[in-house]
Coordinates of C-alpha atoms in Angstrom, one line a residue:
M214 CA 159.5 -44.1 191.7
I215 CA 158.8 -46.9 189.1
Q216 CA 155.4 -47.7 187.8
F217 CA 154.0 -50.5 185.9
L218 CA 150.7 -52.5 185.4
L219 CA 150.3 -55.7 187.3
G220 CA 147.4 -57.1 185.1
D221 CA 145.1 -54.2 185.2
E222 CA 146.4 -52.7 188.5
L223 CA 148.7 -49.7 188.5
I224 CA 151.6 -50.5 190.9
R225 CA 153.8 -47.6 192.1
V226 CA 157.0 -48.7 194.0
D227 CA 159.5 -46.1 195.5
S228 CA 161.5 -47.6 198.5
L229 CA 163.0 -50.8 197.7
P230 CA 166.6 -52.0 197.3
P231 CA 167.7 -51.9 193.6
E232 CA 168.6 -55.5 193.6
T233 CA 165.1 -56.6 194.4
S234 CA 164.0 -59.2 191.9
L235 CA 160.5 -59.2 190.3
L236 CA 160.1 -62.7 191.9
D237 CA 160.8 -61.5 195.5
Y238 CA 158.5 -58.6 195.0
L239 CA 155.6 -60.7 193.6
R240 CA 156.0 -63.3 196.4
G241 CA 157.2 -61.5 199.3
H242 CA 155.3 -58.1 199.0
L243 CA 152.2 -59.0 197.1
A244 CA 151.7 -62.5 198.1
R245 CA 151.5 -63.6 194.4
T246 CA 152.8 -67.1 195.2
G247 CA 151.5 -68.8 192.0
T248 CA 155.0 -67.8 190.5
K249 CA 157.5 -70.3 192.0
E250 CA 161.0 -70.0 192.9
G251 CA 163.2 -72.9 191.8
C252 CA 166.8 -72.2 190.8
A253 CA 167.0 -68.4 191.4
S254 CA 169.5 -68.3 188.4
G255 CA 167.2 -68.3 185.2
D256 CA 167.7 -72.1 184.5
C257 CA 164.5 -73.9 185.5
G258 CA 161.6 -71.6 184.3
A259 CA 159.5 -72.2 187.4
C260 CA 159.3 -68.4 187.9
T261 CA 158.4 -67.4 184.3
V262 CA 156.1 -64.5 184.0
V263 CA 155.2 -62.3 180.9
L264 CA 156.3 -58.8 180.3
V265 CA 154.1 -56.9 177.9
E266 CA 155.4 -53.7 176.4
A267 CA 154.3 -51.2 173.7
Q268 CA 156.1 -51.8 170.4
G269 CA 154.8 -49.3 167.9
A270 CA 151.1 -49.8 167.5
E271 CA 151.1 -53.2 169.2
L272 CA 152.0 -55.1 172.3
R273 CA 154.9 -57.3 172.6
Y274 CA 154.7 -60.3 174.9
R275 CA 158.0 -61.6 176.3
A276 CA 158.5 -64.6 178.7
V277 CA 161.1 -63.8 181.2
N278 CA 162.6 -65.3 184.3
A279 CA 161.2 -63.3 187.3
C280 CA 164.1 -64.4 189.6
I281 CA 166.7 -62.7 187.5
T282 CA 164.5 -59.7 186.3
L283 CA 165.2 -56.9 188.7
L284 CA 162.4 -54.7 189.7
G285 CA 163.5 -51.7 187.8
A286 CA 163.3 -53.6 184.4
V287 CA 159.4 -53.6 184.6
H288 CA 158.9 -49.9 184.7
G289 CA 156.5 -48.7 182.1
R290 CA 155.4 -52.4 181.2
Q291 CA 152.7 -54.7 182.0
V292 CA 153.5 -57.9 184.3
L293 CA 151.2 -60.9 183.9
T294 CA 151.5 -63.8 186.1
V295 CA 149.6 -67.1 186.3
E296 CA 147.0 -65.5 188.6
H297 CA 145.9 -63.2 185.8
L298 CA 144.9 -65.9 183.3
G299 CA 141.9 -67.6 184.5
E300 CA 138.4 -66.0 185.0
P301 CA 136.1 -67.0 187.8
G302 CA 134.8 -70.4 187.1
A303 CA 136.8 -70.8 183.9
L304 CA 140.4 -71.6 183.0
H305 CA 142.4 -69.7 180.3
P306 CA 142.5 -71.8 177.1
V307 CA 146.3 -72.5 177.8
Q308 CA 145.4 -73.8 181.3
Q309 CA 142.4 -75.8 180.0
A310 CA 144.8 -77.4 177.3
M311 CA 147.3 -78.4 180.0
V312 CA 144.3 -80.2 181.9
D313 CA 142.9 -81.7 178.8
C314 CA 146.3 -83.1 177.8
H315 CA 147.3 -84.2 181.4
G316 CA 150.3 -81.8 181.1
S317 CA 150.7 -81.5 184.9
Q318 CA 151.7 -83.7 187.8
C319 CA 153.4 -82.2 190.7
G320 CA 152.4 -78.8 189.4
F321 CA 155.5 -76.9 190.7
C322 CA 156.8 -76.2 187.3
T323 CA 153.2 -75.8 185.7
P324 CA 152.7 -72.1 186.3
G325 CA 156.0 -71.2 184.3
I326 CA 155.0 -73.7 181.6
V327 CA 151.6 -72.0 181.3
M328 CA 153.2 -68.6 181.1
S329 CA 155.6 -69.6 178.4
L330 CA 152.8 -71.2 176.4
F331 CA 150.7 -68.0 176.8
A332 CA 153.5 -65.7 175.6
W333 CA 153.9 -68.3 172.8
Q334 CA 150.3 -68.1 171.9
H335 CA 150.5 -64.2 171.9
S336 CA 153.7 -64.2 169.7
P337 CA 153.6 -63.9 165.9
P338 CA 153.2 -67.0 163.8
P339 CA 154.1 -69.8 163.1
H340 CA 152.8 -71.7 166.0
D341 CA 154.1 -75.2 165.2
R342 CA 156.0 -77.8 167.2
E343 CA 159.4 -76.2 166.4
T344 CA 158.4 -72.9 167.9
A345 CA 156.8 -74.6 170.8
L346 CA 159.8 -76.4 171.7
S347 CA 161.8 -73.1 171.5
A348 CA 159.2 -71.5 173.9
L349 CA 159.5 -74.3 176.3
S350 CA 163.3 -74.6 176.2
G351 CA 163.7 -72.8 179.5
N352 CA 161.1 -74.7 181.4
L353 CA 162.2 -77.9 183.2
C354 CA 159.7 -80.5 183.8
R355 CA 160.8 -83.5 185.9
C356 CA 157.4 -85.2 186.4
T357 CA 155.1 -85.2 183.2
G358 CA 157.8 -85.2 180.5
Y359 CA 157.2 -83.0 177.5
R360 CA 154.9 -85.2 175.1
P361 CA 151.7 -84.0 177.1
I362 CA 152.8 -80.6 177.3
L363 CA 153.5 -80.5 173.5
D364 CA 150.2 -82.0 173.1
A365 CA 148.7 -79.0 174.9
A366 CA 150.8 -76.7 172.8
T367 CA 149.4 -78.4 169.6
Q368 CA 145.8 -77.8 170.9
I369 CA 146.5 -74.1 171.5
A370 CA 148.1 -73.7 168.2
G371 CA 144.8 -74.5 166.5
Q372 CA 142.9 -71.9 168.4
T373 CA 142.5 -68.2 167.5
C374 CA 144.0 -66.1 170.2
A375 CA 141.0 -64.1 171.2
D376 CA 141.3 -64.0 174.9
R377 CA 140.6 -60.9 177.1
F378 CA 144.1 -59.7 176.8
A379 CA 143.8 -59.6 173.1
Q380 CA 140.5 -58.0 173.3
D381 CA 141.8 -55.3 175.8
S382 CA 145.0 -54.6 173.8
A383 CA 144.2 -51.1 172.8
L384 CA 143.4 -50.1 176.2
T385 CA 146.5 -51.6 177.7
L386 CA 148.6 -50.0 175.0
A387 CA 147.1 -46.6 175.9
R388 CA 147.7 -47.1 179.6
L389 CA 151.2 -48.0 179.1
R390 CA 151.9 -45.0 176.9
E391 CA 150.5 -42.9 179.7
L392 CA 153.3 -44.1 182.2
P393 CA 156.4 -41.9 182.7
A394 CA 159.3 -42.9 180.4
T395 CA 161.9 -42.7 183.3
G396 CA 161.9 -43.6 186.9
T397 CA 164.0 -44.4 190.1
L398 CA 164.2 -46.8 192.8
H399 CA 165.9 -46.4 196.1
E400 CA 166.4 -47.7 199.6
G401 CA 168.5 -45.6 201.9
E402 CA 171.7 -44.6 200.2
Q403 CA 171.0 -47.3 197.5
Q404 CA 169.6 -46.0 194.3
A405 CA 168.6 -47.2 190.8
W406 CA 168.1 -45.0 187.8
L407 CA 166.3 -45.5 184.5
P408 CA 167.7 -43.1 181.9
T409 CA 166.1 -42.8 178.4
S410 CA 168.8 -41.2 176.4
L411 CA 172.7 -41.4 176.1
D412 CA 172.9 -37.8 177.4
E413 CA 171.1 -38.7 180.5
L414 CA 173.2 -41.9 180.8
D415 CA 176.4 -39.8 180.5
D416 CA 175.3 -37.3 183.2
L417 CA 174.4 -40.1 185.6
L418 CA 177.9 -41.9 185.2
Q419 CA 179.6 -38.5 185.6
C420 CA 177.9 -38.1 189.0
H421 CA 178.0 -41.9 189.9
P422 CA 181.2 -43.2 188.0
Q423 CA 181.1 -46.4 190.2
A424 CA 177.4 -47.3 189.3
R425 CA 176.9 -50.8 188.0
L426 CA 175.2 -50.8 184.5
I427 CA 172.5 -53.4 183.8
A428 CA 170.9 -54.2 180.4
G429 CA 169.1 -57.6 180.5
G430 CA 170.8 -58.6 183.9
T431 CA 170.9 -62.3 183.0
D432 CA 174.5 -62.4 184.4
L433 CA 174.6 -59.4 186.8
A434 CA 171.5 -60.4 188.7
L435 CA 173.2 -63.6 189.7
E436 CA 175.3 -61.6 192.1
A437 CA 172.1 -60.7 194.0
T438 CA 170.3 -64.0 193.9
Q439 CA 173.3 -66.3 194.2
N440 CA 175.9 -64.2 196.2
L441 CA 173.3 -62.0 198.1
K442 CA 175.2 -58.9 196.9
A443 CA 173.7 -55.4 197.2
F444 CA 173.9 -52.7 194.4
P445 CA 174.6 -49.4 196.0
A446 CA 174.2 -47.7 192.6
L447 CA 172.5 -49.3 189.6
I448 CA 171.7 -47.8 186.1
H449 CA 169.3 -49.6 183.8
L450 CA 170.1 -49.3 180.1
D451 CA 167.1 -51.0 178.4
R452 CA 165.2 -47.7 177.9
V453 CA 168.1 -45.8 176.4
S454 CA 166.9 -45.6 172.8
E455 CA 170.2 -45.2 171.3
L456 CA 171.3 -48.5 172.7
Q457 CA 168.5 -50.3 171.0
R458 CA 169.6 -49.4 167.6
L459 CA 169.8 -51.9 164.6
E460 CA 171.2 -50.5 161.5
S461 CA 171.9 -52.5 158.4
H462 CA 174.7 -50.9 156.3
A463 CA 176.4 -52.1 153.0
D464 CA 179.7 -52.9 154.7
H465 CA 178.6 -53.6 158.5
L466 CA 175.8 -54.4 160.8
L467 CA 175.4 -52.1 163.8
I468 CA 173.8 -53.5 167.0
G469 CA 173.1 -51.3 170.0
A470 CA 174.6 -52.7 173.2
A471 CA 171.2 -53.1 175.1
R472 CA 169.2 -54.6 172.2
P473 CA 168.0 -58.1 173.3
Y474 CA 169.1 -61.1 171.4
T475 CA 165.7 -62.1 170.2
D476 CA 165.5 -58.7 168.4
C477 CA 168.8 -59.4 166.5
L478 CA 168.1 -62.9 165.2
D479 CA 166.9 -61.8 161.6
A480 CA 169.7 -59.4 161.1
L481 CA 172.4 -61.9 162.2
A482 CA 170.9 -64.6 159.9
D483 CA 173.2 -63.2 157.2
F484 CA 176.2 -64.6 159.1
P485 CA 176.1 -68.4 158.7
G486 CA 175.3 -70.3 161.9
V487 CA 175.0 -67.2 164.2
A488 CA 171.3 -67.3 164.4
A489 CA 171.4 -70.9 165.1
L490 CA 174.0 -70.5 167.7
L491 CA 171.9 -67.7 169.3
E492 CA 168.9 -70.1 169.4
R493 CA 170.9 -72.3 171.7
L494 CA 172.1 -69.4 173.9
G495 CA 170.5 -70.0 177.2
S496 CA 166.6 -70.3 176.9
L497 CA 164.0 -68.1 175.2
Q498 CA 163.5 -66.3 178.6
I499 CA 167.2 -65.5 178.6
R500 CA 167.4 -64.3 175.0
Q501 CA 164.3 -62.0 175.7
R502 CA 166.3 -60.1 178.2
G503 CA 170.1 -60.9 177.4
T504 CA 172.0 -58.4 175.2
L505 CA 175.1 -58.6 173.0
G506 CA 176.7 -55.6 174.8
G507 CA 176.3 -57.5 178.2
N508 CA 177.7 -60.7 176.8
I509 CA 180.8 -58.7 175.8
A510 CA 181.0 -56.3 178.8
N511 CA 181.0 -59.2 181.5
A512 CA 184.0 -60.7 179.7
S513 CA 183.2 -64.2 180.6
P514 CA 185.4 -66.8 179.0
I515 CA 182.5 -68.9 178.1
G516 CA 180.2 -66.2 176.5
D517 CA 179.0 -67.6 173.0
M518 CA 179.2 -64.4 171.0
P519 CA 182.7 -63.1 171.6
P520 CA 184.4 -66.0 169.6
V521 CA 182.1 -65.1 166.7
L522 CA 182.9 -61.4 166.9
L523 CA 186.5 -62.0 167.1
A524 CA 186.4 -64.2 164.1
L525 CA 184.5 -61.6 162.2
D526 CA 186.8 -58.7 163.3
A527 CA 184.1 -56.7 164.9
R528 CA 184.6 -53.3 166.3
L529 CA 183.1 -51.9 169.5
R530 CA 181.9 -48.3 169.8
L531 CA 182.7 -47.1 173.3
R532 CA 181.3 -43.9 174.9
R533 CA 182.2 -41.9 178.0
A534 CA 180.9 -38.4 178.8
G535 CA 179.9 -37.8 175.2
N536 CA 183.3 -38.9 173.8
V537 CA 183.3 -41.8 171.5
R538 CA 186.1 -44.2 170.4
E539 CA 186.1 -47.3 168.5
V540 CA 188.3 -50.3 169.1
P541 CA 188.6 -53.8 167.8
I542 CA 187.2 -56.4 170.0
D543 CA 190.5 -58.3 169.5
G544 CA 192.4 -57.0 172.4
F545 CA 189.4 -55.7 174.4
F546 CA 189.4 -58.6 176.8
A547 CA 192.3 -57.8 179.3
G548 CA 191.9 -60.9 181.5
Y549 CA 189.5 -63.0 183.4
R550 CA 186.3 -60.9 183.7
S551 CA 188.4 -57.8 182.8
T552 CA 188.3 -55.4 179.7
L553 CA 189.8 -52.2 178.4
L554 CA 186.7 -50.2 179.5
Q555 CA 187.7 -47.0 181.5
P556 CA 185.7 -45.8 184.5
G557 CA 182.6 -44.3 183.3
E558 CA 182.8 -45.8 179.8
Y559 CA 180.5 -48.3 178.3
I560 CA 179.7 -50.1 175.0
E561 CA 177.4 -48.1 172.9
A562 CA 177.3 -50.5 169.9
V563 CA 178.8 -53.4 168.3
L564 CA 179.8 -53.1 164.5
I565 CA 180.1 -56.3 162.5
P566 CA 181.8 -56.4 159.1
R567 CA 179.8 -58.1 156.5
L568 CA 181.2 -61.3 155.0
R569 CA 182.5 -60.9 151.4
A570 CA 182.2 -63.3 148.6
H571 CA 185.6 -64.8 149.1
Q572 CA 185.2 -65.4 152.8
R573 CA 183.9 -68.5 154.6
F574 CA 182.6 -68.6 158.3
R575 CA 181.2 -71.1 160.5
V576 CA 180.6 -71.4 164.3
D577 CA 180.2 -74.6 166.5
K578 CA 179.1 -74.8 170.0
I579 CA 179.7 -78.0 172.0
S580 CA 177.8 -78.5 175.2
K581 CA 176.3 -81.3 177.4
R582 CA 172.8 -80.2 176.5
R583 CA 171.7 -78.8 173.3
D584 CA 169.5 -76.2 174.7
D585 CA 169.9 -74.0 177.8
D586 CA 173.6 -74.9 178.5
I587 CA 176.9 -73.3 178.5
S588 CA 179.7 -74.2 176.1
A589 CA 182.4 -76.5 176.8
V590 CA 184.0 -75.3 173.7
C591 CA 182.7 -72.6 171.2
M592 CA 184.8 -72.2 168.1
A593 CA 184.3 -69.6 165.2
L594 CA 186.4 -69.8 162.1
R595 CA 186.6 -67.4 159.1
L596 CA 188.8 -68.1 156.0
D597 CA 189.7 -65.5 153.2
L598 CA 190.4 -67.5 150.1
D599 CA 191.9 -66.5 146.6
E600 CA 190.7 -67.6 143.3
A601 CA 193.0 -70.8 143.4
G602 CA 191.4 -71.6 146.9
N603 CA 194.4 -70.8 148.9
V604 CA 193.8 -69.3 152.4
T605 CA 194.9 -65.7 152.3
D606 CA 193.9 -64.9 155.8
A607 CA 192.4 -66.8 158.8
R608 CA 190.6 -65.8 161.9
L609 CA 189.9 -68.6 164.6
A610 CA 188.6 -67.8 167.9
C611 CA 187.4 -69.9 170.9
G612 CA 185.4 -69.7 174.1
G613 CA 185.9 -72.1 177.0
M614 CA 189.7 -72.6 176.1
A615 CA 191.3 -69.8 178.2
A616 CA 190.7 -67.1 180.8
T617 CA 189.2 -65.0 178.0
P618 CA 187.7 -65.5 174.6
L619 CA 190.9 -65.9 172.6
R620 CA 192.1 -66.1 168.9
G621 CA 194.6 -68.8 168.0
A622 CA 197.4 -67.0 166.3
Q623 CA 199.6 -70.1 165.8
T624 CA 196.7 -72.1 164.4
E625 CA 195.8 -69.1 162.0
A626 CA 199.4 -69.0 160.8
A627 CA 199.2 -72.8 160.1
L628 CA 196.3 -72.3 157.8
R629 CA 197.6 -69.2 155.9
G630 CA 199.2 -69.5 152.4
R631 CA 197.8 -73.0 151.6
P632 CA 194.7 -74.6 150.4
F633 CA 192.3 -75.6 153.2
D634 CA 192.9 -79.2 152.8
A635 CA 193.6 -82.4 154.9
A636 CA 197.4 -81.3 155.3
A637 CA 196.3 -77.8 156.4
V638 CA 194.0 -79.3 159.0
V639 CA 196.6 -81.5 160.4
A640 CA 199.0 -78.7 160.7
A641 CA 196.3 -76.4 162.3
Q642 CA 195.4 -79.3 164.8
A643 CA 199.0 -79.5 165.9
A644 CA 199.1 -75.8 166.7
I645 CA 195.9 -75.7 168.8
P646 CA 197.8 -76.7 171.9
Q647 CA 200.3 -74.0 171.4
D648 CA 197.5 -71.3 171.3
F649 CA 195.2 -72.7 174.1
Q650 CA 195.9 -74.3 177.5
P651 CA 192.3 -74.9 178.9
I652 CA 191.5 -76.2 182.4
D653 CA 189.7 -79.1 183.8
D654 CA 186.2 -78.3 185.3
L655 CA 182.7 -79.5 185.6
R656 CA 181.9 -79.0 182.0
A657 CA 184.9 -80.8 180.5
S658 CA 188.5 -81.8 181.0
A659 CA 191.4 -79.9 179.4
A660 CA 192.1 -82.9 177.1
Y661 CA 188.6 -83.1 175.9
R662 CA 188.4 -79.4 175.1
L663 CA 191.7 -79.6 172.9
K664 CA 190.5 -82.8 171.2
V665 CA 187.1 -81.1 170.5
A666 CA 188.9 -78.0 169.1
Q667 CA 190.9 -80.1 166.7
N668 CA 188.0 -82.2 165.7
L669 CA 186.0 -79.1 165.0
L670 CA 188.6 -78.2 162.3
Q671 CA 188.2 -81.5 160.7
R672 CA 184.4 -81.0 160.8
A673 CA 184.9 -77.7 158.9
L674 CA 186.8 -79.4 156.2
L675 CA 184.4 -82.3 155.8
E676 CA 181.3 -80.1 155.6
W677 CA 182.8 -77.3 153.4
S678 CA 184.1 -80.1 151.1
E679 CA 180.7 -81.7 150.8
S680 CA 178.9 -78.4 150.3
P681 CA 181.2 -75.4 149.7
A682 CA 178.2 -72.9 149.5
E683 CA 176.7 -74.2 152.7
V684 CA 177.9 -73.7 156.3
R685 CA 175.9 -75.5 158.9
H686 CA 176.0 -75.0 162.6
A687 CA 176.1 -78.0 164.9

């Protein structure tokens, strides 16, 4: 059984298929139809709800896409939908601001926008235009446009958050702590488990080696919502405390495989451009659930973080039945959507070496939209320089250029042993087509991808030449 708070109401669920989404449960089982279904893939934000969870002595409010949040993910948490905001005869301040600023027309997207702004209002400061834009980056509005919606955000930003949710926070925190840490969900022979430790996870995988692992589910859930697949055995990872670790060491950063992106941003700011890259990975709703381990394990050729990790020589800590091994991420991707993981083995943590004084690093993502879009090309470049400015080593990795995230061996060789100057860039540009043979698809043609990759080398030269100590992300 899983248990959670729906507003103030305790909900207990036992017999439902593991692939049931929170959206389907809200609409189909509880008739909470204020939460809308648009894309069913986490793109439009019409289904946005807020998950509230205990974090130390406080509550953490996260806006998430209900369409790709499977029901097991809400165990032990509070779910707030647009129906919970208003009081009889009175709108919530967020709703009132949308009315005052004429932020709604057809209204289909409005509940999701309201919930995103509600979560933003309950998030730590600053509450300014930039953070409001980030909070709304996963909510599409086709009618009103964003000016009046941002006007509503400005109105909210000037108000003290003293609604009944803030007033009841101590009671909500106590109630959440009373809920059991673990749970199960089943329907016939289908079952989902929610372990809380690595030992529990290892035992489950020993008994059910074919079970699918799910952390944030921002990719896996699409198999259910888009392809209508069932999950006979599903193991949720987001309550395994060891998979949430974040450790800063002198020579490396350790990130647990199931830690959400939003909880890694500050630590990854030490790597130039990476935090800015993550702020463009999907939307805030996606980053609230998506994880670094999931981005690696699904082996997508267009994942944003694998090129970064390849260029930084990251290592993966893998675990199976209590046995741990470490492998370099270079060579981990065996083919399209394929990795070196053995049956019953999973990623426990990612170890990222810290940059040294003689190393330069940058990452560039090229996509049709700035926010909430998939890369046409993502390139990460690390150069090791000697005192004379010669390249002693190079690491260049691309996403969107092959069946897997891939390093460019010939391009790296063209850069080594010489200054990083115009001649080196010309040689490296000539090597790009030797390393990468991209395909034509809806995002970009092969010719465009090759040209972009070559141009990004030129951009690196120009920007590093202008400001050697600064690396910017475009």
